[in-house]
Coordinates of C-alpha atoms in Angstrom, one line a residue:
M1 CA 51.9 -35.7 119.7
S2 CA 48.2 -35.9 118.8
T3 CA 46.5 -38.7 116.9
A4 CA 45.8 -36.3 114.1
V5 CA 49.6 -35.8 113.5
V6 CA 50.2 -39.5 113.6
I7 CA 47.4 -40.1 111.0
D8 CA 48.8 -37.3 108.8
I9 CA 52.3 -38.9 108.9
A10 CA 50.9 -42.3 108.2
R11 CA 48.7 -41.0 105.3
E12 CA 51.7 -39.2 103.9
A13 CA 53.9 -42.3 104.2
L14 CA 51.3 -44.5 102.5
W15 CA 50.9 -41.9 99.7
L16 CA 54.7 -41.9 99.3
I17 CA 54.7 -45.7 99.0
I18 CA 52.0 -45.6 96.3
K19 CA 53.7 -42.8 94.4
C20 CA 57.1 -44.4 94.5
S21 CA 55.9 -47.9 93.6
A22 CA 53.6 -46.8 90.8
P23 CA 56.2 -46.7 88.0
M24 CA 57.3 -50.3 88.6
L25 CA 53.8 -51.6 89.0
L26 CA 52.6 -49.9 85.8
V27 CA 55.5 -51.1 83.8
S28 CA 55.0 -54.6 85.1
L29 CA 51.3 -54.5 84.3
V30 CA 51.9 -53.3 80.7
V31 CA 54.7 -55.9 80.1
G32 CA 52.6 -58.7 81.6
L33 CA 49.6 -57.7 79.6
T34 CA 51.6 -57.5 76.4
I35 CA 53.2 -60.9 76.9
S36 CA 49.8 -62.4 77.8
I37 CA 48.3 -61.1 74.6
F38 CA 51.3 -62.5 72.7
Q39 CA 50.8 -65.9 74.4
T40 CA 47.1 -65.9 73.5
V41 CA 47.7 -65.0 69.9
T42 CA 50.5 -67.6 69.4
S43 CA 48.9 -70.3 71.7
I44 CA 52.1 -70.5 73.8
Q45 CA 51.2 -71.7 77.3
E46 CA 54.5 -71.2 79.0
Q47 CA 54.0 -69.8 82.5
T48 CA 57.6 -68.7 83.0
L49 CA 57.7 -66.6 79.8
T50 CA 56.7 -63.4 81.5
F51 CA 59.3 -63.6 84.3
V52 CA 62.4 -62.4 82.5
P53 CA 60.8 -59.5 80.5
K54 CA 59.1 -58.3 83.7
V55 CA 62.3 -58.4 85.7
L56 CA 64.3 -56.6 83.0
S57 CA 61.7 -54.0 82.5
I58 CA 61.5 -53.4 86.3
F59 CA 65.3 -53.1 86.5
I60 CA 65.2 -50.5 83.7
T61 CA 62.4 -48.6 85.4
I62 CA 64.4 -48.5 88.6
I63 CA 67.4 -47.2 86.8
L64 CA 65.3 -44.5 85.1
C65 CA 63.2 -43.5 88.1
G66 CA 65.6 -44.3 90.9
G67 CA 66.7 -40.8 91.4
W68 CA 63.2 -39.5 91.5
I69 CA 62.2 -42.2 94.0
M70 CA 65.2 -41.4 96.2
D71 CA 64.4 -37.7 96.1
N72 CA 60.9 -38.3 97.3
I73 CA 62.0 -40.6 100.1
L74 CA 64.8 -38.2 101.2
T75 CA 62.4 -35.2 101.2
F76 CA 59.9 -37.1 103.4
M77 CA 62.5 -38.4 105.8
T78 CA 64.2 -35.0 106.0
R79 CA 60.9 -33.4 106.9
L80 CA 60.3 -36.1 109.6
F81 CA 63.8 -35.7 111.1
E82 CA 63.5 -31.9 111.1
N83 CA 60.3 -32.0 113.0
F84 CA 61.3 -34.8 115.3
S85 CA 61.6 -32.6 118.4
T86 CA 58.0 -31.4 117.7
F87 CA 56.8 -35.0 117.5
A88 CA 58.7 -36.2 120.5
G89 CA 57.5 -33.3 122.7

C-alpha cells in the first residue's frame, strides 16, 4: 500500500468527519448565537443559560440527521472493508 493511498483514505476520513459533524456544529452555533443575542438584549449574565437549549437542539439534530450520518459512515466503512485485501497486499 503506497503513501498516496493512505493519504487518500485519511483525507476521505477527515472529510467524512467534517461532513457528519457539520449539522450538529451549525445548529449549536445558531442556538448559541441566538441565546447570546437574547442575553445581550435582556442584560442576563447567566453562563449556564445556553447549556440546556444547545443540548436539546443537538439531540433533535441527531434524531433528524442520524440516519444520514449512519449511511455516510456505513458507506465509507463498507468501501474500506471491501478493499481491505487490496490495502493489505
